[in-house]
Rosetta silent file (secondary structure, phi, psi, omega in degrees, C-alpha in Angstrom):
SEQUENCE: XXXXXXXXXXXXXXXXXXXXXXXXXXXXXXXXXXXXXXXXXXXXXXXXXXXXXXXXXXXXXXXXXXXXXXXXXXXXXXXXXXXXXXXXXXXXXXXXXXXXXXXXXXXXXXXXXXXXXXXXXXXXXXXXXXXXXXXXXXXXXXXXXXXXXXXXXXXXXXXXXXXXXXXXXXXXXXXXXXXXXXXXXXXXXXXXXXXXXXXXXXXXXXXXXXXXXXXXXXXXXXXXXXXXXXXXXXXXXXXXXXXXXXXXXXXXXXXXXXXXXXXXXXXX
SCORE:     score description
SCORE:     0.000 S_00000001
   1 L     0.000  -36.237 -179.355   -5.292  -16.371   -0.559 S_00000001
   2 H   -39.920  -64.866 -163.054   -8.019  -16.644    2.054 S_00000001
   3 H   -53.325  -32.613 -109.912   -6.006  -14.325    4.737 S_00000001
   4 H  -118.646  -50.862 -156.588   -4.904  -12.100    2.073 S_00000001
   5 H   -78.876  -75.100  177.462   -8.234  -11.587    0.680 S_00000001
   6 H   -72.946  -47.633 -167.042  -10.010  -10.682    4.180 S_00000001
   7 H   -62.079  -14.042 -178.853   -7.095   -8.218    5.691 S_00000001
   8 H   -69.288  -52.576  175.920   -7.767   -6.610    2.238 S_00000001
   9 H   -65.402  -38.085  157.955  -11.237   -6.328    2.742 S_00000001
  10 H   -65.679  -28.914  156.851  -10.967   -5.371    6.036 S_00000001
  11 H   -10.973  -54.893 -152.593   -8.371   -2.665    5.241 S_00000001
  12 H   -86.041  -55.037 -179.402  -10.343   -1.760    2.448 S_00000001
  13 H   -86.921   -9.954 -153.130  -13.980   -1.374    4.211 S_00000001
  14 L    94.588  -50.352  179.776  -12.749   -0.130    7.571 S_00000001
  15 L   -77.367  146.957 -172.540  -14.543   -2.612    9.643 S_00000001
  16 L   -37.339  -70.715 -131.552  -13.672   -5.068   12.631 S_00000001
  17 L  -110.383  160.246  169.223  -15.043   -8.443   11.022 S_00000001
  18 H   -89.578  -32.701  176.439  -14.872  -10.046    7.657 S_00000001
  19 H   -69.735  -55.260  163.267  -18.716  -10.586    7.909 S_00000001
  20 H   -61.644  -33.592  168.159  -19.232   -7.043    8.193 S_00000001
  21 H   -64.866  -60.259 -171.842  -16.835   -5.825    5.500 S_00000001
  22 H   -51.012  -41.811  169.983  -18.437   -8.194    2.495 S_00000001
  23 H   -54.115  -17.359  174.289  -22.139   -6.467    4.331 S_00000001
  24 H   -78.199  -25.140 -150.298  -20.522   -3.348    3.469 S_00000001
  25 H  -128.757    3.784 -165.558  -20.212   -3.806   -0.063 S_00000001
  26 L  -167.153  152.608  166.135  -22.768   -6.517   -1.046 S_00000001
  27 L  -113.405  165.469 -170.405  -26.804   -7.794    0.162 S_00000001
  28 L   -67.565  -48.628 -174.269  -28.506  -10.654    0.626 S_00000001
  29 L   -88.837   11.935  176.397  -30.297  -10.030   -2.508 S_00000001
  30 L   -62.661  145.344 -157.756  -27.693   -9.420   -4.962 S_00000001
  31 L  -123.481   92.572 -172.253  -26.891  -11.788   -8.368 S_00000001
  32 E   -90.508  130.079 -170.714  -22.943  -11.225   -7.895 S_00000001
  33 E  -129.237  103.278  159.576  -20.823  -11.986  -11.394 S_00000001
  34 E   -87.664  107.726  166.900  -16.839  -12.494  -10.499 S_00000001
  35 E   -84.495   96.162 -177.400  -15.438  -11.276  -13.755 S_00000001
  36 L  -137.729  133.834 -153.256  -11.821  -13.161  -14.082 S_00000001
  37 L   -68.684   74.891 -165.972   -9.351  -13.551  -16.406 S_00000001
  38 L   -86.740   -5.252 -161.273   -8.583  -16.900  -17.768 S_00000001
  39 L   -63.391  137.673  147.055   -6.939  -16.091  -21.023 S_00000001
  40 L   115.688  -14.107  175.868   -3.373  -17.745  -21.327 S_00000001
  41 L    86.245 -178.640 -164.577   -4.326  -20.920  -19.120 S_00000001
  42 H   -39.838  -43.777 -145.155   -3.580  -21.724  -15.227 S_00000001
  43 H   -84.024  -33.985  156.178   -0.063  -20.520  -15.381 S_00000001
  44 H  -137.669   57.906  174.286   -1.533  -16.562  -15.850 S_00000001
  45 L   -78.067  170.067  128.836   -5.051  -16.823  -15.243 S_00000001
  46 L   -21.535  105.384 -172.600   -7.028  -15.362  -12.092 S_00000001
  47 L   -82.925   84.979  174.466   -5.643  -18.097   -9.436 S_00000001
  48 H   -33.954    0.005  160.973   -8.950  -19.602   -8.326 S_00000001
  49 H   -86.094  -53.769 -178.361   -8.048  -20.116   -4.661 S_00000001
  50 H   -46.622  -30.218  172.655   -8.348  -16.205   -4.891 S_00000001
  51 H   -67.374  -99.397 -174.369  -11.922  -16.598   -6.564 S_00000001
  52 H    -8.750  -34.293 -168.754  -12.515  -19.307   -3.397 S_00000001
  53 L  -106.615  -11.686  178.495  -11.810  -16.865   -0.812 S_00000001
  54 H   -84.430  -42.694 -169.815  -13.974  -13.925   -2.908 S_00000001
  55 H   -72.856  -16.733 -175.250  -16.604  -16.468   -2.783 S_00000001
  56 H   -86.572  -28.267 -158.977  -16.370  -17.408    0.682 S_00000001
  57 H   -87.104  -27.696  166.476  -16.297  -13.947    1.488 S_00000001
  58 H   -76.484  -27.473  167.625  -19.726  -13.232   -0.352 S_00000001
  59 H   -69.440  -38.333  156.065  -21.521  -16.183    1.478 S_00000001
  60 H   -39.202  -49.140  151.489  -20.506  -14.386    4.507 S_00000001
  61 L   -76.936   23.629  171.511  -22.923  -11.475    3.282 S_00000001
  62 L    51.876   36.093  161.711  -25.735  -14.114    2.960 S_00000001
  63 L   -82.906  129.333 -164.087  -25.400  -14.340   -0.958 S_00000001
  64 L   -93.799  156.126  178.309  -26.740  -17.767   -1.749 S_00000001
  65 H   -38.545  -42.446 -161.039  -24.623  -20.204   -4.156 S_00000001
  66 H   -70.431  -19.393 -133.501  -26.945  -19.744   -7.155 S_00000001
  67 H  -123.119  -17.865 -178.393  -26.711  -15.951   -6.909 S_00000001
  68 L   -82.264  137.591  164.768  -22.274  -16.266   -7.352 S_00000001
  69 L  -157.760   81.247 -171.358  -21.444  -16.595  -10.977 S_00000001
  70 L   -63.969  137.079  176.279  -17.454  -16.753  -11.722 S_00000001
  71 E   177.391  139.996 -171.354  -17.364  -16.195  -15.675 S_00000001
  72 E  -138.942 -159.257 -153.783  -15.279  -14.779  -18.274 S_00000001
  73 L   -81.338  -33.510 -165.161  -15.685  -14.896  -22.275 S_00000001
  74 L  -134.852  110.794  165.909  -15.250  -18.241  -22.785 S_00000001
  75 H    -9.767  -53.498 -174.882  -15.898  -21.637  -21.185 S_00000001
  76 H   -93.610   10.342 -155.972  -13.289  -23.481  -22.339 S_00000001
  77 H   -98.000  -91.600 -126.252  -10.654  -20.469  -21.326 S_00000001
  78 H   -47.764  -52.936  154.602  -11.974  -21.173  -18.191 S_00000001
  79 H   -28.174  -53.390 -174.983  -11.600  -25.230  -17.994 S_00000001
  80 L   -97.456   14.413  153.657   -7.942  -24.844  -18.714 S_00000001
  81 L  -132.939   53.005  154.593   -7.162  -22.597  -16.128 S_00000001
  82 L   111.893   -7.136 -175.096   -8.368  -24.379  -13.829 S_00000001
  83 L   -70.447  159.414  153.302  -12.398  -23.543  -13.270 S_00000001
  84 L   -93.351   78.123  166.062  -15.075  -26.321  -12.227 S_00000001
  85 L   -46.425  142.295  176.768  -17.541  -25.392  -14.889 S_00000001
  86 L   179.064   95.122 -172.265  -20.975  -25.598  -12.915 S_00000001
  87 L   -78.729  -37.223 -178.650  -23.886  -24.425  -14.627 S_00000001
  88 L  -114.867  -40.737  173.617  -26.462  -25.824  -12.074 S_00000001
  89 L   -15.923 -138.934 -176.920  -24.901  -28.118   -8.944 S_00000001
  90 L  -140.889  163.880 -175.727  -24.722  -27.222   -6.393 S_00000001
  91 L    97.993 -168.463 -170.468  -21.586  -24.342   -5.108 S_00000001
  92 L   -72.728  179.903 -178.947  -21.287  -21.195   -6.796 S_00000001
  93 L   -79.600 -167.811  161.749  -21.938  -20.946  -10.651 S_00000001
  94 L   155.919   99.556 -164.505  -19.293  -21.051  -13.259 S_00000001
  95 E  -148.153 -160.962  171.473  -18.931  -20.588  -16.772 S_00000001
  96 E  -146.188  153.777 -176.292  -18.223  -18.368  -19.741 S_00000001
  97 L   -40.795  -58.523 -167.227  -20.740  -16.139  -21.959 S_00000001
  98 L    71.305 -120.978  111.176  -19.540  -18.046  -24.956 S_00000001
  99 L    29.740  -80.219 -172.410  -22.722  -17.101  -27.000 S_00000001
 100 L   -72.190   74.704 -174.236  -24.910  -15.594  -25.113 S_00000001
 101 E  -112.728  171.835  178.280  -24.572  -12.038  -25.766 S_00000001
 102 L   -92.897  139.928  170.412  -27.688   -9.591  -26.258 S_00000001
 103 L   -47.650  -22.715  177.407  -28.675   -9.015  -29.693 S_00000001
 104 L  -109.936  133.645 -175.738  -28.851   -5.315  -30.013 S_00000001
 105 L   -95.532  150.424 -164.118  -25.445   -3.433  -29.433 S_00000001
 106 E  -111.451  170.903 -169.213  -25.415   -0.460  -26.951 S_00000001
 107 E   -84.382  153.348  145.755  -23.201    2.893  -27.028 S_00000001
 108 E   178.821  112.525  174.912  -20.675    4.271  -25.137 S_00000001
 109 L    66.170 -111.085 -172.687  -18.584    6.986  -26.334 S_00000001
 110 L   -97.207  -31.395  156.841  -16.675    5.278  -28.884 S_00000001
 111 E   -19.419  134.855  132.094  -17.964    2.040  -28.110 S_00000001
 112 E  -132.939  140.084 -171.032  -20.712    0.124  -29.860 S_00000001
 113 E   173.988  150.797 -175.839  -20.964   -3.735  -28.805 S_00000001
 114 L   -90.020  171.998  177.012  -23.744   -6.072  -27.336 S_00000001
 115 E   -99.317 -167.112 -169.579  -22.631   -7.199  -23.378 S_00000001
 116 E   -93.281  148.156  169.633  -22.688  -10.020  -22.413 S_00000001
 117 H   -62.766  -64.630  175.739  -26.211  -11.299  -21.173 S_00000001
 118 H   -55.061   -7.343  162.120  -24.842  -11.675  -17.677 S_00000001
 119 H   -87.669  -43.876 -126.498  -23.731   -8.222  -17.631 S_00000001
 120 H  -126.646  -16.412  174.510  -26.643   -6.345  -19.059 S_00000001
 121 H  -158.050    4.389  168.363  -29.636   -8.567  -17.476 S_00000001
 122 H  -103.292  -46.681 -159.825  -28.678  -11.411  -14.980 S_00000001
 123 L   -90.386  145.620  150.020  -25.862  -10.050  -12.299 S_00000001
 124 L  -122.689   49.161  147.002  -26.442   -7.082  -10.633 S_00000001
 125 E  -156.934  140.856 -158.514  -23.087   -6.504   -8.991 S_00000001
 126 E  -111.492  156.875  134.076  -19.834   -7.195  -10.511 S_00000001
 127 E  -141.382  173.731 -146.301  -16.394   -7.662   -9.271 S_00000001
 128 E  -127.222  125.018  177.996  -13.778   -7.661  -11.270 S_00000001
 129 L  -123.072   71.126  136.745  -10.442   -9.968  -10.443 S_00000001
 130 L   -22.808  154.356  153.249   -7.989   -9.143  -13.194 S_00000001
 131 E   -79.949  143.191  171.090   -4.182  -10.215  -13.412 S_00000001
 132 L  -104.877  107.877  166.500   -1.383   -8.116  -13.016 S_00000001
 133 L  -147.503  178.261  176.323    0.508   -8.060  -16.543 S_00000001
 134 E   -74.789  163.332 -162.959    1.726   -5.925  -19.459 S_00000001
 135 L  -164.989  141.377  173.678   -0.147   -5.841  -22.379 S_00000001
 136 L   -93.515   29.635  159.125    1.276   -5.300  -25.956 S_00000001
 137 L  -157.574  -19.471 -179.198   -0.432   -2.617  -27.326 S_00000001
 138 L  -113.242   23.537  174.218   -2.615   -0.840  -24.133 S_00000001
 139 L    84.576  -69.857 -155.146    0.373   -1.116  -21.882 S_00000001
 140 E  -149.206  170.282  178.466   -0.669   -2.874  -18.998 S_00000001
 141 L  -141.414   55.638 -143.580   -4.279   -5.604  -18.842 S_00000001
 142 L  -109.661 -144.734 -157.740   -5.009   -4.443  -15.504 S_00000001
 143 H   -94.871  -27.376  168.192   -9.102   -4.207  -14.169 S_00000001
 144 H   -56.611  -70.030  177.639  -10.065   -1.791  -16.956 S_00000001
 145 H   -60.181  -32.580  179.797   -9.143   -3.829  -20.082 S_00000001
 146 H   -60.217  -42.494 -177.913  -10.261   -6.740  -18.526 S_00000001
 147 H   -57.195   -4.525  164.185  -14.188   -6.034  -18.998 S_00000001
 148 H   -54.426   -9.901 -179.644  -13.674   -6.491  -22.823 S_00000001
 149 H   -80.697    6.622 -166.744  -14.409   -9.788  -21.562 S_00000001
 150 H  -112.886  -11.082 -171.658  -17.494   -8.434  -21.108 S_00000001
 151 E  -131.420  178.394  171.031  -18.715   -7.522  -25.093 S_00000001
 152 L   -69.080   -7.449 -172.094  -18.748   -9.190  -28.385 S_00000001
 153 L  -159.505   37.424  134.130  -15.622   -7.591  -30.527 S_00000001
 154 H     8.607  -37.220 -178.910  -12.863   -6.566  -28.472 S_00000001
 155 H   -51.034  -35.472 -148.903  -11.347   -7.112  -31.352 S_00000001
 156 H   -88.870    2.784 -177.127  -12.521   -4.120  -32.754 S_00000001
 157 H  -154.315   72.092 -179.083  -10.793   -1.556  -30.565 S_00000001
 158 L  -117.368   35.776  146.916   -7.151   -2.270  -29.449 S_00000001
 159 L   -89.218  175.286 -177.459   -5.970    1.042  -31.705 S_00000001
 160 H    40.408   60.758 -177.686   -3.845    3.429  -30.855 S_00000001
 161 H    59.181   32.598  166.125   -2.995    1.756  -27.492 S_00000001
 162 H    92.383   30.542 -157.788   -6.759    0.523  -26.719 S_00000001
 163 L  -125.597  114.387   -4.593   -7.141    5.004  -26.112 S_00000001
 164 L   -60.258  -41.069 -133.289  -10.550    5.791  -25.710 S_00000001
 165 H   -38.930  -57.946 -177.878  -11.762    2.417  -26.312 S_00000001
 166 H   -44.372  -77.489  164.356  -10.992    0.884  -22.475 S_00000001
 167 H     2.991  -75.791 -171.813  -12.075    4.259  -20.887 S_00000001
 168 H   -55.632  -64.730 -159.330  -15.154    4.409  -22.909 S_00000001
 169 H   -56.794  -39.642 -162.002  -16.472    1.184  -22.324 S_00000001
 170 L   -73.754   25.207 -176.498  -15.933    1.152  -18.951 S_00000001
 171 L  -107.424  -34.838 -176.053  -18.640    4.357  -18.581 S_00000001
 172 L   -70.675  134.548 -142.688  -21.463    2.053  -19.368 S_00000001
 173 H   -71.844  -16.538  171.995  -23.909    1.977  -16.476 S_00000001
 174 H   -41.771  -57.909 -168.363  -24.081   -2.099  -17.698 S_00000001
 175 H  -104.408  -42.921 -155.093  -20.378   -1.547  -15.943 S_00000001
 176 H   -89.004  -21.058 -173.189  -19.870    1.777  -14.059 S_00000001
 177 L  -109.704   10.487 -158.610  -23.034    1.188  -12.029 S_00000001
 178 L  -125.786  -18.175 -151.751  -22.795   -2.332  -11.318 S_00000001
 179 E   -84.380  129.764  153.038  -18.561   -2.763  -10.250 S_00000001
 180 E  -119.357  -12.283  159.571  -18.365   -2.708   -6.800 S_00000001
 181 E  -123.003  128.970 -178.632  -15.033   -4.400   -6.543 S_00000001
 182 E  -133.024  124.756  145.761  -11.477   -5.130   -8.149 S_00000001
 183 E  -102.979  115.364  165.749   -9.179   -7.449   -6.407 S_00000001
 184 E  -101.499  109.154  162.996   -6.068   -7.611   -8.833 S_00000001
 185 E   -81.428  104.909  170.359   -4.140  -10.679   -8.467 S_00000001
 186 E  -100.679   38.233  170.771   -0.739  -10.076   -8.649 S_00000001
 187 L   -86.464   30.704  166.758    0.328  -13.119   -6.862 S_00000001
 188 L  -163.120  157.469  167.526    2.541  -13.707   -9.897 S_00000001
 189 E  -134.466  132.691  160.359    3.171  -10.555  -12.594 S_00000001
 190 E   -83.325  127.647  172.989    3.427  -10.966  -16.165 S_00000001
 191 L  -103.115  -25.395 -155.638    6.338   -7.420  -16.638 S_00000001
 192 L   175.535  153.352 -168.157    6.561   -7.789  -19.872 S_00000001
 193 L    41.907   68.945  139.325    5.174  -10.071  -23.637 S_00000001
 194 L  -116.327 -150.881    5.444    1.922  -10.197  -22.181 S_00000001
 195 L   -85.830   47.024  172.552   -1.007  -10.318  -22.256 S_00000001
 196 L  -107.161  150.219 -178.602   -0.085  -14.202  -23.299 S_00000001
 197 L   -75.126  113.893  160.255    1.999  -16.000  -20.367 S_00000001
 198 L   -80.384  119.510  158.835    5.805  -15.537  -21.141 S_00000001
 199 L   -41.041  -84.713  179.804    7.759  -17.630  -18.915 S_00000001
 200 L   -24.585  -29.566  173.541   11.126  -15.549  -18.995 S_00000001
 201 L  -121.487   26.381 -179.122    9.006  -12.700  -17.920 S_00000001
 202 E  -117.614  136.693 -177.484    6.557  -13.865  -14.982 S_00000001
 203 E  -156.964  151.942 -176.945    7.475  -14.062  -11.682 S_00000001
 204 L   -52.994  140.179  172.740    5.936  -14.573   -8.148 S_00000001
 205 L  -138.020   -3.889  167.641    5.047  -11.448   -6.604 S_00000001
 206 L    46.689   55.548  177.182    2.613  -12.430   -3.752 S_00000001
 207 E  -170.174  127.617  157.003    0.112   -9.583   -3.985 S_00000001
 208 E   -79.937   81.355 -152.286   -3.266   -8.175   -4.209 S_00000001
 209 E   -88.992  125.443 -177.769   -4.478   -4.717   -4.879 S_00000001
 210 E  -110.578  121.477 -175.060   -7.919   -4.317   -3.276 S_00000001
 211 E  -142.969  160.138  160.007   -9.996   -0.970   -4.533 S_00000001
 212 L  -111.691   -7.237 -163.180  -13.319    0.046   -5.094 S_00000001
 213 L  -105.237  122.840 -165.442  -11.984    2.987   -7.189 S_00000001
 214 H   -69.425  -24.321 -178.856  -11.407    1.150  -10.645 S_00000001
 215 H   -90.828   -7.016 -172.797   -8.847    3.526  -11.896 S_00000001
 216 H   -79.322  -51.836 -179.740   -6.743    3.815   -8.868 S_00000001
 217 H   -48.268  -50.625 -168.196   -6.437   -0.454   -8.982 S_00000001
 218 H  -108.686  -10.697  137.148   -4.660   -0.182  -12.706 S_00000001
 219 H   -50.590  -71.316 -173.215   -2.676    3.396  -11.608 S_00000001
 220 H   -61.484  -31.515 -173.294   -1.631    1.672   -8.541 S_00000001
 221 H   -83.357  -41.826 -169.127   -1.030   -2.179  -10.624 S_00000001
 222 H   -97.704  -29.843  163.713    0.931   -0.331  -13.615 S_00000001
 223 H   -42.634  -75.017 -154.919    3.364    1.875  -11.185 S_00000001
 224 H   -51.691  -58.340  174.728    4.311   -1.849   -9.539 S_00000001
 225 H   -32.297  -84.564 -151.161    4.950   -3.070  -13.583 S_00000001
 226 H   -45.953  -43.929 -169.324    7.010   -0.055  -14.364 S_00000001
 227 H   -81.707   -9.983 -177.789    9.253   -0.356  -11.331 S_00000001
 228 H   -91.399  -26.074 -179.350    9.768   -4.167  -11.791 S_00000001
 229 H   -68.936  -28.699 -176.456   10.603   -3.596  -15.694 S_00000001
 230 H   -63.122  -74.389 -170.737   13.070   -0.777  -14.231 S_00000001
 231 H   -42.171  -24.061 -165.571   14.548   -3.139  -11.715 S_00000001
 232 L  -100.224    2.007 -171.230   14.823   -5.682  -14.693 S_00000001
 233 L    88.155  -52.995 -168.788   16.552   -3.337  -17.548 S_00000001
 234 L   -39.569  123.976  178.390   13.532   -3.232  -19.323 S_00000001
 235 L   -56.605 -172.088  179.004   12.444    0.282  -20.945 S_00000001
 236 L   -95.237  179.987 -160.696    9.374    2.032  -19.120 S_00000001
 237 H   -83.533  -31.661 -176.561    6.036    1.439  -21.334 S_00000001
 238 H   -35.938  -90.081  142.512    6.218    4.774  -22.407 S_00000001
 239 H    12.847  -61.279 -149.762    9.865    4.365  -23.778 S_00000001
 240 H   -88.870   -6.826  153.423    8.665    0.913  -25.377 S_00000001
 241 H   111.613   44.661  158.237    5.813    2.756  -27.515 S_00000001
 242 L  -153.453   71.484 -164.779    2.624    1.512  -25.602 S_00000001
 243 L  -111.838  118.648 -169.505    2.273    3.891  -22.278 S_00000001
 244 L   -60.739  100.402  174.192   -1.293    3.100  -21.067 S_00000001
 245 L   -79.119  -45.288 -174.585   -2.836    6.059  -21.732 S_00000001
 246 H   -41.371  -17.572 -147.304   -6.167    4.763  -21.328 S_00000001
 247 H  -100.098  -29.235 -170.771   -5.773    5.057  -17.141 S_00000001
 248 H  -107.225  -17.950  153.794   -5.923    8.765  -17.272 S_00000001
 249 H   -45.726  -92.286  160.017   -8.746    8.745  -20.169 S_00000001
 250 H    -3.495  -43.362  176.231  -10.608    7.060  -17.576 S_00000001
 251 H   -95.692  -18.018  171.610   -9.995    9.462  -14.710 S_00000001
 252 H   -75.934  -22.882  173.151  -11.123   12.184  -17.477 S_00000001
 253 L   -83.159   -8.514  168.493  -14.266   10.175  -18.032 S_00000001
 254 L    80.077   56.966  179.700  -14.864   10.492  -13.950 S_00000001
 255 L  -103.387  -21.815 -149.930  -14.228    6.563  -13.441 S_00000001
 256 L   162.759 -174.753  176.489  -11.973    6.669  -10.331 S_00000001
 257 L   -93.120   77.455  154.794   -8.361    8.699   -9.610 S_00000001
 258 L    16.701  -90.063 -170.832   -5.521    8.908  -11.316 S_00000001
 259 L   -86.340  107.279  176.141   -3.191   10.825   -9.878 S_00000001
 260 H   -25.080  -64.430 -175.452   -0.518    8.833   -7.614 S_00000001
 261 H   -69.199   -6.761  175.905   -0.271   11.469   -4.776 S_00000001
 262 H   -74.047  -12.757 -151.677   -4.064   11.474   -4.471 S_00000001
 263 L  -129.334  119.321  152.360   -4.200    7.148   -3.810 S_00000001
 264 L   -95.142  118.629  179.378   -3.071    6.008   -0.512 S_00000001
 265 L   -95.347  108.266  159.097   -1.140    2.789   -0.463 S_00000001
 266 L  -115.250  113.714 -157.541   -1.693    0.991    2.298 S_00000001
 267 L  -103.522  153.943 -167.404    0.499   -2.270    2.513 S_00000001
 268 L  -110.867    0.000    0.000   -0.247   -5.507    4.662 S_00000001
C-alpha cells in the first residue's frame, strides 16, 4: 500500500520525491481529516495500511500527529474495521463524529444538514479515501457519496438514485473548498449488492485511483464497476435501474470532469 500510494502521488503531483509531492498538496500548518469508509466492517472498509501510508505521506509534509485525524460517522464502524481509536496518544488521531455535529444546519442546493464538527470547524483539509463498490440505489459509493459521512441525515436523501442530493452536498465550501485529495481504494471491489459487503460479489482488484478532481475519481471508479459487472454477466447500472446519475450532476455543479475522453488514465 505504501509503494502504491507514493508512485500515485508522484504520478499524480508531477514531482521527483515523495516529500515534495505531499508539499505540493498539503503545509506544515494544516489540521488534515482522512475521511474513510468503514461501513460493512474490515472485509469492505478503507484498508488501513492504505490510511498508514496516507499518513506517512502527510508527516513527510511536516504535518504533526495531532494535526492527522482518520474519522468517519461512527466510532464503533471504525473499531470493527479495523481502526486504533486514539483520541489523544500519541500517532495520528482517530475516531468517528458520533455526536458531535454543529447545531444549526447549513444549505446547499437541495441539501439542509448540520456537518460534522470536524468538517465545518476543526480540519482544514480533507482527503477523502472511499471504497470502490456499487451502491443500491445511487449506483456506485465512490468519493462523492462517501461525504454523507460527513452530515447528520443521510438518511434523508437517497431518492431518486441519491440525484441532486450527492452533487449538492458536495458544493459546500465546508467540502468543495477544503478536499484536496481522493485516493479510492479499490484493492478489493464490491461489483455488485453493495454498499454492504457481499461475499459472492467482492473480489481483489489491487488498485488505487489517485485524483484531485473529485468527479473524475467516481467517473473513472464506476467505468472499472461497469466493465467488471460486464465481464461477470451482470446488467450495466443503467440496465439494473440505478445508473449514477449523480457523477454528471456534479460536473454540472462545476465539481470536477465528467466526460471520459477529457480524464487521462494513467496506469502504474
Amino acid at each position: 500500500a505504501d509503494q502504491m500510494v507514493t508512485e500515485g502521488m508522484l504520478r499524480l503531483t508531477g514531482e521527483s520525491g515523495a516529500d515534495a509531492a505531499w508539499k505540493k498538496l498539503f503545509s506544515t500548518g494544516d489540521v488534515v481529516g482522512i475521511k474513510v469508509n468503514a461501513m460493512g466492517g474490515m472485509p469492505s472498509a478503507t484498508h488501513t495500511g492504505v490510511v498508514d501510508a496516507i499518513i506517512a505521506g502527510l508527516k513527510k509534509a511536516g504535518i504533526r500527529d495531532e494535526n492527522i485525524i482518520v474519522w468517519d460517522r461512527l466510532t464503533d464502524e471504525l473499531q470493527k474495521a479495523g481502526y486504533v481509536i486514539n483520541r489523544s496518544g500519541p500517532g495520528a488521531r482517530c475516531f468517528g463524529t458520533d455526536r458531535d455535529y454543529d447545531p444549526y444546519p447549513e444549505t446547499a442546493g437541495s441539501i439542509g444538514s448540520c456537518f460534522s464538527a470536524l468538517v465545518s470547524s476543526r480540519c482544514t483539509a480533507l482527503i477523502n479515501v472511499p471504497v470502490l463498490k456499487d451502491h443500491d440505489l445511487s449506483g456506485v459509493s465512490l468519493g462523492l457519496k462517501n461525504f454523507y459521512g460527513a452530515i447528520h441525515n443521510p438518511n434523508k436523501y437517497h431518492d431518486h438514485n441519491c440525484d441532486p442530493y450527492i452533487a449538492d452536498l458536495n458544493t459546500h465550501p465546508y467540502l468543495k473548498d477544503r478536499l484536496r485529495l481522493t485516493i479510492c481504494d479499490g484493492l478489493s471491489m464490491q461489483y455488485n449488492g453493495g454498499p454492504a459487503f457481499k461475499p459472492q460479489w467482492n473480489e481483489p482488484f489491487s488498485t488505487l485511483i489517485c485524483l484531485i478532481d473529485p468527479v473524475a475519481v467516481d467517473r473513472v471508479g464506476c467505468g472499472l464497476i461497469e466493465e467488471h459487472r460486464r465481464e461477470r454477466g451482470l446488467p450495466s447500472l443503467r440496465d439494473a435501474g440505478r445508473n449514477p446519475v449523480h457523477i454528471a450532476t456534479a460536473a454540472q455543479r462545476g465539481l470536477g470532469v465528467d466526460d471520459p475522453a477529457r480524464i487521462e488514465v494513467v496506469s502504474i
